[in-house]
Each structure stands twice: as C-alpha cells, then as structure tokens.
C-alpha cells in the first residue's frame, strides 16, 4: 500500500471531493478557488466523467481545458486525484461500436444516454479505455498537481453478451481444464445439462427456471476476474508513464459483484465510496461497517474514503438530509478506522444534468448555508489531524467474509429465502459495534491467530483448507462462533456428505448436523434458555460439545440449538438458529467476555463510539464519537486535537480525537 506517498504529498490527511469544473464558468472557478481554501480542501478528484470533452472524437484529444484546471488547482494548493473517464463512454463511442453496449439477461441491448453504458468484455471498449488512460498518463504523468490516479469509477456493470460468452469460455477452460471436469463441477448430469462442446456454454441469461448454481458461481468469479483485468490494463498503462499511486474507488454495497480481497491486492491503496442508507445511529453503524471492510481489504493498512454524500442519506424512495453535525461525525467514523482523509461527492452541486439532486460541499444555496459551514468546520477539524497519517485501527475480533460464500449463497434453490449473506454479515458486525469493539473482516483462509474472537455468520461455502484453518484456530486457543447453514458445500458447491459442516470444522465444534429445518415465515420459537429465534432450525447432535440451549418445539424438542466445545486450547461455538436481536447481542457479549476481548478504551457507555488508531512507532489516538443526546464524561481526560485543548467531557453528539500515547 502506497498511502504514505499521498499523505506526505498533501502534508496531512486528505480533504476534498469530486470536482467537475466543466459544468461551470470562469466566475464560478474563481469562487471555487477561494471557497476551497476556506474549506481547507487539499485534494480534488478531476475528470471522472470527462471522456466526451477530453476525446471529442475517436483519437482526437482536447486537453487544453484540463491543463488549465490542473494548473489552477495546483496554484491554489489543491492536489489532484486524476480519474480515467472510462465509466462513461461518449455517445460517439457507442454509435461507432454498438457491440460494446451492454445487454440485459433477457437479451435487450441498452443504449447510451446514461452512464456505464459499456460492456467490459467488448474488445473495442477495452482498447478505447487503454487508449484514453495512456493519453492521460503521457500528458499528466508527472504534472506537479498530480497526487493520485483514480482508474474508472465504481466498477459495477454486468453483461452476459456474446463477447462475455467468449471470454467466459476462456476463463472456464483455464479453471476446469476439461469439459469433463466442468460437467462434474456443475453437476450437469442432472436436468440433462451435459455439455459436449465449450461453445454450448453461455453466461447466465434469462432462462425457464433455476439457473445451474455452479454456472452462476463461476460466472460471478469470472466477472470479478475480468473486471480486475480491465483495471490492471489501465493501471499498467498509467504506470508506464507515471510513478504516482493508482487506485479505483470501490463500492462496498449490499450486493457483491467483485471479490474485493483480490482488488485490495492490486491497487496501490484501497479507496471506497460510502453512502448511508439510513439516518441517525444506523448511518454511523453503516459507516463503521464499510470502513472496517475497507481497512480489511487493504490488509489492515490505511486506506481512503474517496466519496461520501455531503448531505444525503439514500433511503430507497427518498433522499433524506443529514442531521447537523453528521458531516463531521461520518467523516471521523471513517478516519477513526484508518481512512487517510474524508472526500465527498461532489464539490459543487450540479445545476443541471443527471445528478442535480445529489448533495455537494457547496450546495445550490451557495456558501451561505449550513452545509458549507459544516463542510468548512469539518475541513478545519481534518486539518488538525495530520499527525494521524500512516496510523491505522487494529481489531481484536473478526467476522469472516468470503466472496465465494457470498456468491454461493445467492444461488437459486436454497432451502429458505431468508438465507441472506449480507444481512448476516451486517448483523454480526452490528452486534460487535454495539458492544464497542473495533472489527476486522477476515477471509477463512487468513491467519486468524491475532484475534481473540472470530464470528462466522454465514459460511455456506467453505473449502477444505478453510475448514482446516478454522479447526487450527480453535485448537490453538481461539474462540470461534459458527452460525447456521455454514460449512455446507465445497468450492464447487458440492454438498458435504455424511453430516454438516465440513469435517475438520465438525471436529472443532464437536457437533454433527443431520438435517436443516427452516422455520415458517413469521414463526418464532423459544429455546430452553428463554431466548427466542426465527427463520431456521437444525437437527444436530453433540459429539463432544456441551449444549447451552436446546429447542423446545416439535420433533427438535430437547435437541441442542447452541453448543460450546472445548477443543485444544480454544472453544468452538455453534448456533444453529437465528436468535432475535436481544439474544444475539447477549450471546456476542458473552463470547467477548469469555474470549477476553476487551474494548481499547474501557469505561464508556453504549452509544459512544471509540476507535484507536495506532502508528507504527507506538503512538496512538482515540477517536470518540458521542451518539447520545447527553454529555458523557471521559474515563480518561486528555488533549483533544480537534479543539487543541484539554477535554474532560464529550458534548451531546460531540467528537474528539485524544492522544492515547
Ligand atoms: C457514486 C458515484 C458518483 C455519484 C455519487 C452520487 O457513488 O461514484 O459518481 O454518482 O454516487 O451520490
């Protein structure tokens, strides 16, 4: 990770956002310069949607206007995060290359007139993307304003067209080696799906009933690899002409189209976009969830919050405004967890066009507005946190997060529509967040030995190596909670035979699951310890574990629902149902206590977020956010960097950054 080069260049943490000056004129640019200075902006992302202006016709470039903006920003003390504009090809491109337009699963081809109107696998698109990336790198590779490269914008599209089919077949040959192996992996002996030539294989498109789950899982893997290949091509084209770090702004949404562990290994620094989907404390929990994912994909290194909504909370059918103070609180929630700054989408709210109602640092009302005053105050706060650069958060607990398991759980035909990978992951994180712990996400094959507690909330797919790694983690002293419907299938989606979960994990948990018994919608059951549960139950027997709670209904009456197994020097816990919120929170609290996973700054009440950033040289800072509407005395008074003064109490909704060491 190359984040140090960015913060050294900026002289502290990054503050700013997407800047689309091509929407404005000279008078506004002059005001921009002055307002950016006022808001302490030091980094602007430029050019994300500029393809049509930069290359008005194929192979003819017009860089003059961009030269002027880069020079102006540089003179004004603002460094540039220069984007390649490949997320929005111009109309001339799609008219010249209609085969590069994306196709829907039902075969309908989309048109231009929006953005992201391209198919990643179309050779014409890939050539055009490499060409514009190369042209930009040649021209600006060592421009003094340039601090960072921003490839593309949120790789999100999916397309099952004929170009994709051809590329998918190449990928499948490499993965499976032979058609026999593919037929075996996908279980095509059933439903007469046996393939006798590669050309018969298609990406998943609209079909009569269930898709083959092996086909959809492999397609998800393929698409992620293909997207990564497209990123790498641009990155390498840039690296041939520039030594500045390269990133792409990743989405960490509620669905998964990319294996972000793989992206984390290929970017010079991880950057993400975060848009909360709920107001209040839920927004804070979501920020923590995304920020912890970003740091984890960055291998624990510092990373960058590339975009956040300045004043918007997207709640489905309406866009809510943030509450006063949220701009600082949300920015600090990310910085606390290792972000080397806080950037927004976008600097100035569009007067026209597709994103006119997306909020911005300078709203339609102009600088005389609550939003801009908060933006300025947040900019001043971030400017005081320069000494945090290069430090990052550390966690003593982890939630397992595996891209394959997520994709696999999206397959058609599972036993309950309530099996939801993302929801399970969020719930585990939320319970730990509510308990005041900083959380890492970890892959089941990672070294887990640094964690006191590991939660595996939805590990439907688990490889032999992953199961063995978890067994070893428990044997070596770890505390592991595995939740229902985990360790069920291997990497080919083949069911584990002879009892679930996968054998080495069964050993660590001291149980054997014989039968899954999903509950009826809205059915609520009570366990022998008084806790209540919904959604799912399992028929299991202990093989060494002790039963901590049992079912009290139907044929499962008396059989274990929650178990704990002393194994080696650790403990393997298994929860075979979905506890209600209070029961789940109590279980997580019990696990934290038994595992000895203490908060880094004890003594704070629930509702006060405290995360510690650690520098390699031993210095550390507590970042505190009070979500309560009352003042909270600090367990240890300290020097607050935000006010540069002593602090003994956090005000309602207030924040502080204290030197811990
Ligand atoms: C994103 C995009 C931006 C912009 C914002 C709007 O995440 O990257 O281009 O559309 O959302 O809030």
XYZ file of C-alpha atoms and ligand atoms in Angstrom:
673
model
C 0.000 0.000 0.000
C 1.256 3.377 -1.022
C -0.821 5.696 1.103
C 2.161 7.361 2.779
C 3.192 8.900 -0.508
C -0.219 10.534 -0.728
C -0.329 11.968 2.791
C 3.313 13.103 2.564
C 2.445 14.901 -0.641
C -0.621 16.516 0.983
C 1.156 17.258 4.242
C -1.598 15.570 6.246
C -4.940 13.866 5.784
C -6.871 14.340 2.547
C -9.928 16.572 2.392
C -11.993 17.444 -0.669
C -14.002 15.591 -3.250
C -15.012 15.022 -6.861
C -14.559 18.231 -8.800
C -16.366 18.596 -12.127
C -15.464 22.153 -13.207
C -16.550 21.539 -16.788
C -20.093 22.217 -15.577
C -19.241 25.830 -14.690
C -17.582 29.018 -15.945
C -14.732 31.314 -15.108
C -16.601 33.269 -12.466
C -17.539 30.121 -10.568
C -13.985 28.734 -10.871
C -12.678 31.855 -9.192
C -15.142 31.375 -6.361
C -14.213 27.686 -6.206
C -10.577 28.606 -5.603
C -11.493 30.893 -2.762
C -14.019 28.502 -1.175
C -11.649 25.530 -1.435
C -9.081 27.487 0.534
C -11.733 28.352 3.108
C -12.818 24.713 3.469
C -9.187 23.514 3.666
C -9.601 21.352 0.561
C -6.290 19.766 -0.426
C -7.367 17.031 -2.860
C -9.800 17.157 -5.789
C -10.830 14.230 -7.967
C -10.972 15.507 -11.523
C -12.077 14.027 -14.822
C -14.331 11.177 -13.699
C -16.955 11.963 -16.327
C -14.898 13.950 -18.834
C -14.392 11.491 -21.672
C -16.630 13.298 -24.171
C -14.738 16.558 -23.624
C -11.270 15.010 -23.489
C -11.715 12.913 -26.630
C -14.465 14.621 -28.649
C -13.961 12.166 -31.485
C -12.085 8.903 -31.701
C -8.342 9.521 -31.297
C -8.604 13.354 -31.202
C -7.878 14.832 -27.799
C -8.620 18.209 -26.301
C -6.546 18.574 -23.158
C -6.363 22.364 -23.080
C -9.246 22.886 -20.678
C -7.960 20.205 -18.297
C -4.438 21.692 -18.401
C -5.922 24.975 -17.238
C -7.842 23.397 -14.345
C -4.892 21.335 -13.158
C -2.635 24.386 -13.238
C -5.249 26.460 -11.413
C -5.754 23.838 -8.715
C -2.015 23.499 -8.277
C -1.567 27.240 -7.907
C -4.349 27.186 -5.330
C -2.602 24.478 -3.256
C -5.021 21.696 -4.203
C -3.539 18.393 -5.334
C -5.274 16.327 -7.979
C -6.606 12.802 -7.992
C -6.872 12.371 -11.746
C -9.516 9.963 -12.995
C -9.665 7.978 -16.175
C -13.144 8.688 -17.546
C -13.942 5.152 -18.631
C -17.134 4.705 -16.608
C -18.995 6.909 -19.056
C -18.132 6.458 -22.727
C -19.280 9.299 -25.004
C -22.133 8.879 -27.498
C -19.712 8.749 -30.459
C -18.137 5.646 -28.941
C -21.330 3.658 -28.584
C -22.544 4.696 -32.041
C -19.252 3.552 -33.552
C -19.191 0.334 -31.506
C -22.772 -0.789 -30.850
C -21.457 -4.236 -29.954
C -19.821 -2.627 -26.881
C -23.166 -1.611 -25.402
C -24.311 -3.793 -22.521
C -27.004 -6.426 -22.930
C -29.543 -7.382 -20.271
C -30.104 -11.012 -19.270
C -33.272 -11.019 -21.424
C -31.227 -10.068 -24.490
C -32.270 -6.401 -24.752
C -29.349 -4.170 -25.687
C -29.124 -0.897 -23.755
C -28.391 2.471 -25.313
C -26.306 5.476 -24.330
C -27.945 8.438 -22.608
C -26.972 7.448 -19.082
C -23.577 6.378 -17.775
C -21.826 2.998 -17.522
C -23.103 2.148 -20.995
C -20.371 -0.272 -21.971
C -19.602 -3.945 -21.697
C -16.280 -4.624 -20.040
C -15.507 -7.602 -22.258
C -16.067 -5.783 -25.568
C -12.651 -5.522 -27.261
C -13.488 -2.052 -28.655
C -14.258 -0.775 -25.155
C -11.087 -2.223 -23.679
C -8.985 -0.704 -26.471
C -10.633 2.689 -26.035
C -10.190 2.568 -22.248
C -6.480 1.729 -22.552
C -6.041 4.461 -25.137
C -7.542 7.272 -23.059
C -5.736 6.068 -19.919
C -2.441 6.081 -21.829
C -3.095 9.513 -23.305
C -3.843 10.960 -19.867
C -0.802 9.303 -18.306
C 1.502 10.553 -21.068
C 0.264 14.084 -20.644
C -0.117 14.359 -16.889
C 2.065 11.551 -15.502
C 4.426 13.954 -13.779
C 2.226 17.036 -13.518
C 3.092 18.811 -10.257
C -0.578 18.825 -9.169
C -0.912 15.073 -9.572
C -1.015 13.118 -6.304
C -3.075 10.061 -7.200
C -4.588 8.205 -10.141
C -8.233 7.201 -9.976
C -8.986 4.481 -12.510
C -12.590 4.373 -13.704
C -15.462 4.935 -11.265
C -17.165 2.212 -9.256
C -16.873 -0.902 -11.400
C -20.473 -2.104 -11.205
C -21.779 -3.242 -14.562
C -22.625 -6.786 -15.570
C -23.278 -8.014 -19.098
C -23.907 -11.514 -20.478
C -23.436 -10.634 -24.193
C -21.650 -12.708 -26.827
C -18.276 -11.045 -26.082
C -18.775 -12.076 -22.487
C -19.710 -15.616 -23.510
C -16.438 -15.949 -25.436
C -14.353 -14.606 -22.553
C -16.241 -16.760 -20.038
C -15.375 -19.898 -22.025
C -11.681 -18.994 -21.998
C -11.863 -18.485 -18.231
C -13.717 -21.786 -17.731
C -11.131 -23.716 -19.740
C -8.387 -22.301 -17.536
C -10.276 -23.090 -14.337
C -11.568 -26.561 -15.146
C -9.069 -27.832 -17.723
C -11.552 -30.104 -19.437
C -15.238 -30.269 -20.256
C -15.489 -33.444 -18.166
C -14.239 -31.544 -15.123
C -16.679 -28.695 -15.791
C -19.597 -31.100 -16.203
C -18.636 -32.796 -12.951
C -18.219 -29.479 -11.099
C -21.564 -28.095 -12.244
C -23.461 -31.331 -11.703
C -24.740 -31.276 -15.271
C -25.636 -34.963 -15.087
C -28.903 -33.674 -13.641
C -31.592 -31.908 -15.723
C -29.877 -33.036 -18.933
C -27.429 -30.131 -18.892
C -24.376 -32.117 -20.026
C -22.126 -30.039 -22.320
C -20.371 -31.691 -25.226
C -18.522 -28.614 -26.525
C -17.305 -25.342 -24.980
C -19.344 -23.327 -27.486
C -22.555 -24.619 -25.910
C -21.774 -22.850 -22.639
C -23.354 -19.445 -22.054
C -23.221 -16.853 -19.307
C -26.358 -16.989 -17.142
C -29.111 -15.338 -19.196
C -32.886 -15.312 -18.832
C -33.990 -18.931 -18.737
C -37.018 -21.005 -17.829
C -36.394 -21.866 -14.189
C -33.407 -22.166 -11.815
C -30.006 -21.430 -13.196
C -27.369 -24.040 -12.621
C -25.723 -22.825 -9.366
C -22.230 -23.918 -10.472
C -22.634 -21.836 -13.623
C -23.755 -18.727 -11.715
C -20.975 -19.058 -9.130
C -18.318 -19.487 -11.814
C -19.779 -16.559 -13.739
C -19.516 -14.327 -10.671
C -15.903 -15.366 -10.199
C -15.199 -14.813 -13.875
C -16.799 -11.369 -13.939
C -14.784 -10.245 -10.940
C -11.569 -11.522 -12.548
C -12.459 -9.852 -15.845
C -13.142 -6.550 -14.085
C -9.855 -6.815 -12.270
C -8.114 -7.484 -15.587
C -9.714 -4.333 -17.038
C -8.495 -2.356 -14.012
C -4.985 -3.793 -14.329
C -4.757 -2.843 -18.006
C -5.440 0.796 -17.192
C -3.207 0.722 -14.124
C -0.321 -0.700 -16.124
C -0.870 1.798 -18.941
C -0.607 4.565 -16.339
C 2.400 3.068 -14.594
C 4.309 3.107 -17.879
C 4.277 6.921 -17.707
C 3.771 7.886 -14.075
C 5.101 6.932 -10.668
C 2.100 8.246 -8.678
C -0.049 5.728 -6.775
C -3.067 4.231 -8.550
C -6.447 3.356 -7.063
C -10.016 2.739 -8.147
C -12.937 3.842 -5.989
C -14.622 0.640 -4.905
C -18.228 0.286 -3.918
C -18.840 -1.794 -0.826
C -22.552 -2.238 -1.376
C -25.126 -4.708 -0.115
C -24.619 -6.900 -3.164
C -21.368 -8.268 -4.397
C -20.068 -8.094 -7.950
C -16.338 -8.060 -7.166
C -14.010 -10.040 -4.966
C -12.682 -7.071 -3.017
C -9.956 -9.143 -1.367
C -8.464 -9.537 -4.862
C -8.841 -5.817 -5.651
C -7.154 -4.982 -2.348
C -4.037 -6.799 -3.569
C -3.897 -4.964 -6.915
C -4.426 -1.309 -6.007
C -1.712 0.923 -4.576
C -4.216 1.979 -1.949
C -7.771 0.890 -1.260
C -10.376 3.584 -1.692
C -14.115 3.233 -1.224
C -17.322 5.190 -1.676
C -19.801 5.208 1.182
C -23.421 6.311 1.064
C -25.512 5.573 4.149
C -28.943 4.033 3.605
C -30.465 5.008 6.940
C -30.330 8.069 9.177
C -29.077 8.515 12.740
C -27.175 5.868 14.604
C -27.824 3.334 11.819
C -25.834 5.555 9.456
C -22.964 5.549 11.950
C -23.088 1.748 12.180
C -23.084 1.518 8.375
C -20.095 3.839 8.132
C -18.244 1.624 10.616
C -19.208 -1.492 8.650
C -17.945 -0.130 5.330
C -14.845 1.431 6.858
C -13.913 -1.818 8.597
C -14.384 -3.661 5.317
C -12.170 -1.142 3.503
C -9.363 -1.478 6.057
C -9.635 -5.259 5.931
C -9.455 -5.357 2.116
C -6.413 -3.091 2.457
C -4.746 -5.793 4.547
C -5.068 -3.651 7.689
C -3.261 -0.698 6.087
C -4.551 2.860 5.928
C -6.974 3.465 3.046
C -9.052 6.359 1.719
C -12.711 7.366 1.844
C -12.966 8.588 -1.743
C -16.631 9.604 -1.747
C -19.391 10.182 0.750
C -22.660 12.050 0.337
C -22.203 15.502 1.820
C -25.753 15.949 2.992
C -27.633 12.913 1.739
C -28.961 9.692 3.181
C -30.433 7.436 0.482
C -33.364 5.564 1.997
C -34.816 3.918 -1.075
C -37.694 6.073 -2.246
C -36.426 9.369 -0.797
C -33.194 11.144 -0.124
C -33.049 12.458 3.426
C -30.839 15.319 4.544
C -28.186 14.631 7.191
C -28.615 15.961 10.705
C -26.441 18.856 11.907
C -23.034 17.505 12.896
C -23.285 14.359 10.744
C -20.747 15.634 8.200
C -18.043 15.665 10.883
C -19.277 12.532 12.671
C -19.438 10.472 9.473
C -16.043 11.734 8.304
C -14.486 10.846 11.661
C -16.108 7.390 11.703
C -14.060 6.604 8.587
C -10.906 8.371 9.720
C -11.090 6.506 13.043
C -10.922 3.224 11.156
C -7.901 4.065 9.063
C -9.082 6.376 6.310
C -6.386 8.887 5.464
C -8.957 11.593 4.955
C -12.532 12.319 4.008
C -13.648 13.152 0.482
C -17.120 13.847 -0.848
C -19.169 13.583 -3.981
C -19.052 16.342 -5.187
C -17.530 19.786 -4.644
C -20.324 21.900 -6.155
C -23.900 20.723 -6.604
C -24.804 20.405 -10.300
C -27.190 22.997 -11.655
C -28.389 20.627 -14.369
C -27.931 17.095 -15.552
C -28.289 13.657 -14.086
C -27.075 14.327 -10.550
C -28.692 17.684 -9.881
C -30.206 16.442 -6.606
C -27.133 14.773 -5.229
C -25.786 16.912 -2.452
C -22.410 18.624 -2.588
C -19.930 20.518 -0.432
C -21.168 23.764 -1.977
C -24.950 23.354 -2.307
C -27.262 25.209 -4.703
C -27.759 27.753 -1.902
C -24.054 28.597 -2.087
C -21.528 29.146 0.693
C -24.016 30.921 2.965
C -25.537 27.616 4.035
C -25.472 25.162 6.913
C -23.902 22.540 4.642
C -20.968 24.691 3.605
C -20.417 25.919 7.167
C -20.245 22.285 8.346
C -18.003 21.390 5.410
C -15.659 24.184 6.421
C -15.701 23.202 10.092
C -15.016 19.570 9.132
C -12.168 20.696 6.870
C -10.619 22.576 9.779
C -11.018 19.514 12.019
C -9.424 17.182 9.461
C -6.549 19.634 9.001
C -5.754 19.286 12.712
C -5.380 15.510 12.417
C -2.243 15.451 10.271
C -0.254 13.525 12.881
C -2.611 10.536 12.399
C -1.309 9.966 8.851
C 0.157 6.492 8.455
C -1.551 5.065 11.537
C -4.448 2.642 11.400
C -7.020 0.869 13.552
C -6.449 -2.618 14.948
C -9.090 -5.119 15.928
C -9.130 -7.999 18.376
C -12.221 -9.569 16.859
C -13.015 -10.591 13.318
C -16.000 -11.520 11.191
C -15.306 -13.985 8.376
C -16.031 -12.601 4.929
C -15.604 -14.752 1.859
C -16.601 -13.650 -1.635
C -17.245 -17.211 -2.790
C -19.521 -17.893 0.191
C -21.464 -14.705 -0.579
C -21.911 -15.530 -4.257
C -22.755 -19.140 -3.422
C -25.489 -18.046 -1.055
C -27.056 -16.059 -3.865
C -27.696 -19.250 -5.831
C -31.211 -20.248 -6.844
C -32.931 -23.055 -4.979
C -31.616 -22.755 -1.417
C -33.908 -24.011 1.364
C -35.047 -20.580 2.626
C -35.394 -17.131 1.113
C -34.240 -15.783 4.470
C -30.694 -17.042 3.965
C -29.041 -13.695 3.345
C -25.249 -13.452 3.416
C -25.039 -9.677 3.611
C -27.677 -9.389 6.332
C -25.852 -11.992 8.430
C -22.547 -10.199 7.997
C -24.039 -6.817 8.938
C -25.766 -8.265 11.962
C -22.578 -9.803 13.324
C -20.704 -6.545 12.770
C -23.519 -4.501 14.307
C -23.582 -6.632 17.460
C -19.833 -6.097 17.891
C -20.152 -2.380 17.061
C -22.945 -2.016 19.623
C -20.626 -3.726 22.114
C -17.992 -1.056 21.402
C -15.426 -3.228 19.618
C -13.394 -2.453 16.525
C -13.920 -5.213 13.988
C -11.815 -6.679 11.208
C -13.135 -8.792 8.402
C -11.030 -11.802 7.588
C -11.026 -14.488 4.946
C -11.470 -18.054 6.256
C -8.010 -18.922 4.931
C -6.259 -15.962 6.632
C -4.030 -16.278 9.661
C -6.568 -15.654 12.440
C -4.213 -16.094 15.372
C -4.231 -12.384 16.316
C -7.981 -12.443 17.033
C -9.418 -13.308 20.407
C -12.809 -13.947 18.841
C -13.912 -14.862 15.326
C -17.536 -14.911 14.153
C -18.560 -16.947 11.101
C -22.116 -15.764 10.483
C -22.791 -17.213 7.020
C -20.087 -19.527 5.786
C -22.292 -21.616 3.483
C -19.368 -22.389 1.169
C -16.158 -23.454 2.866
C -13.135 -25.070 1.279
C -11.261 -27.955 2.917
C -8.363 -25.578 3.524
C -10.676 -23.012 5.126
C -12.263 -25.644 7.382
C -8.824 -26.877 8.413
C -7.705 -23.303 9.115
C -10.689 -22.748 11.395
C -10.028 -26.049 13.177
C -6.446 -24.971 13.769
C -7.520 -21.529 15.003
C -9.696 -23.110 17.702
C -7.126 -25.782 18.582
C -4.524 -23.048 19.081
C -6.662 -21.155 21.584
C -9.139 -19.113 19.554
C -12.830 -18.647 20.237
C -14.959 -19.254 17.147
C -18.705 -18.869 16.706
C -20.094 -20.630 13.637
C -23.695 -19.848 12.737
C -26.350 -21.894 10.990
C -26.029 -23.237 7.445
C -22.232 -22.963 7.429
C -19.644 -25.362 6.028
C -22.352 -26.868 3.832
C -20.704 -27.006 0.393
C -17.179 -27.008 -1.029
C -15.771 -24.596 -3.622
C -17.615 -26.459 -6.409
C -20.880 -26.072 -4.475
C -20.940 -29.819 -3.848
C -22.676 -30.740 -0.607
C -20.632 -32.145 2.256
C -21.734 -35.738 2.729
C -22.085 -37.634 5.997
C -23.293 -34.683 8.101
C -22.623 -30.953 8.123
C -20.472 -28.872 8.477
C -17.220 -29.797 6.698
C -15.331 -32.479 8.643
C -12.407 -30.586 10.246
C -14.817 -27.906 11.408
C -17.162 -30.527 12.889
C -14.251 -31.698 14.953
C -13.575 -28.203 16.317
C -17.247 -27.641 17.064
C -17.916 -31.127 18.476
C -21.234 -31.441 16.652
C -22.820 -33.129 13.647
C -25.771 -31.572 11.829
C -28.092 -34.098 10.282
C -30.973 -32.081 8.888
C -31.876 -28.473 8.122
C -35.374 -27.473 9.178
C -36.165 -23.912 8.015
C -38.942 -22.327 10.062
C -42.116 -20.993 8.505
C -42.244 -17.276 7.695
C -43.082 -15.359 10.893
C -42.697 -18.480 13.050
C -40.975 -17.669 16.361
C -39.566 -20.355 18.632
C -38.342 -20.248 22.211
C -35.176 -22.028 23.314
C -34.650 -23.681 26.686
C -32.659 -20.671 27.977
C -35.615 -18.376 27.281
C -34.163 -16.741 24.165
C -36.315 -16.558 21.059
C -35.416 -17.255 17.448
C -36.848 -17.174 13.932
C -36.155 -18.319 10.414
C -34.154 -21.526 10.843
C -33.560 -24.618 12.933
C -31.380 -27.696 12.611
C -31.400 -31.214 13.846
C -27.963 -31.811 15.304
C -26.259 -33.919 17.882
C -23.265 -33.157 20.021
C -20.066 -35.088 19.508
C -18.101 -33.751 22.446
C -19.675 -30.277 22.707
C -21.898 -29.195 25.598
C -25.402 -27.994 24.819
C -26.027 -24.491 26.190
C -29.576 -24.151 24.911
C -31.977 -26.640 23.369
C -35.023 -26.475 21.119
C -38.395 -26.737 22.856
C -40.674 -27.284 19.876
C -41.834 -30.142 17.701
C -39.564 -33.007 16.795
C -36.496 -30.975 17.789
C -37.597 -30.706 21.431
C -34.560 -31.378 23.598
C -32.003 -31.281 20.785
C -29.197 -28.746 21.040
C -29.580 -25.291 19.487
C -26.473 -23.579 20.887
C -23.323 -25.530 21.720
C -19.805 -24.910 23.018
C -16.889 -27.279 22.556
C -13.601 -27.103 24.433
C -11.172 -28.119 21.689
C -7.396 -27.966 22.005
C -6.767 -24.743 23.877
C -9.784 -22.915 22.406
C -13.539 -23.067 22.113
C -15.770 -23.778 19.130
C -19.332 -22.485 19.464
C -22.199 -23.386 17.144
C -25.513 -21.546 16.847
C -27.987 -23.490 14.727
C -30.813 -20.942 14.579
C -31.312 -17.213 14.122
C -31.587 -15.640 17.565
C -33.634 -12.473 17.977
C -31.666 -9.249 18.376
C -31.540 -9.231 22.189
C -30.484 -12.884 22.398
C -27.848 -12.419 19.702
C -26.463 -9.313 21.424
C -26.307 -11.215 24.726
C -24.519 -14.129 23.058
C -21.965 -11.841 21.413
C -21.373 -10.096 24.748
C -20.838 -13.459 26.431
C -18.397 -14.530 23.737
C -16.446 -11.272 24.079
C -16.202 -11.786 27.812
C -15.234 -15.452 27.641
C -12.701 -14.746 24.891
C -11.215 -11.846 26.857
C -11.750 -9.369 24.005
C -11.789 -6.049 25.877
C -12.501 -2.595 24.381
C -9.397 -0.446 23.845
C -10.830 2.433 25.885
C -12.955 0.875 28.633
C -15.431 2.852 30.727
C -17.566 4.432 28.007
C -21.339 3.860 27.899
C -23.044 2.184 24.923
C -23.728 4.849 22.312
C -20.242 6.312 22.444
C -18.016 5.071 19.654
C -14.316 4.773 20.473
C -11.741 3.533 17.998
C -7.984 3.677 18.434
C -5.544 4.405 15.604
C -2.042 3.060 16.129
C 1.103 4.351 14.432
C 3.996 2.012 13.612
C 6.181 3.956 16.096
C 3.881 3.221 19.069
C 1.897 6.483 19.138
C -1.883 6.058 19.326
C -5.042 8.189 19.237
C -8.576 7.517 20.458
C -11.249 8.820 18.110
C -14.507 9.323 20.031
C -17.998 9.965 18.690
C -20.884 10.508 21.083
C -24.161 9.298 19.547
C -26.077 10.125 22.716
C -28.080 13.255 23.364
C -26.434 13.801 26.727
C -22.890 14.752 27.722
C -20.531 11.891 28.590
C -17.586 12.285 30.982
C -14.363 10.800 29.607
C -12.937 7.824 31.507
C -9.518 9.406 30.939
C -9.434 13.163 30.247
C -6.971 14.119 27.539
C -5.806 16.625 24.945
C -8.319 16.912 22.105
C -6.732 17.526 18.725
C -9.989 18.850 17.276
C -10.057 21.819 19.647
C -6.365 21.731 20.558
C -7.343 21.858 24.215
C -7.984 19.676 27.265
C -11.197 17.674 27.307
C -12.990 16.059 30.225
C -16.424 15.531 28.730
C -17.908 14.757 25.318
C -20.821 17.021 24.421
C -24.089 15.502 23.081
C -23.337 14.400 19.512
C -19.765 15.604 20.042
C -16.483 14.190 18.756
C -12.915 14.199 19.993
C -9.526 12.856 18.977
C -7.331 12.241 22.006
C -3.668 11.371 22.085
C -3.550 7.969 23.799
C 0.236 7.533 23.740
C -21.470 7.475 -6.670
C -20.664 7.824 -7.846
C -20.690 9.265 -8.126
C -22.034 9.858 -7.873
C -22.472 9.572 -6.480
C -23.803 10.215 -6.204
O -21.093 6.610 -5.762
O -19.344 7.366 -7.846
O -20.313 9.440 -9.462
O -22.941 9.340 -8.777
O -22.560 8.192 -6.298
O -24.132 10.279 -4.894
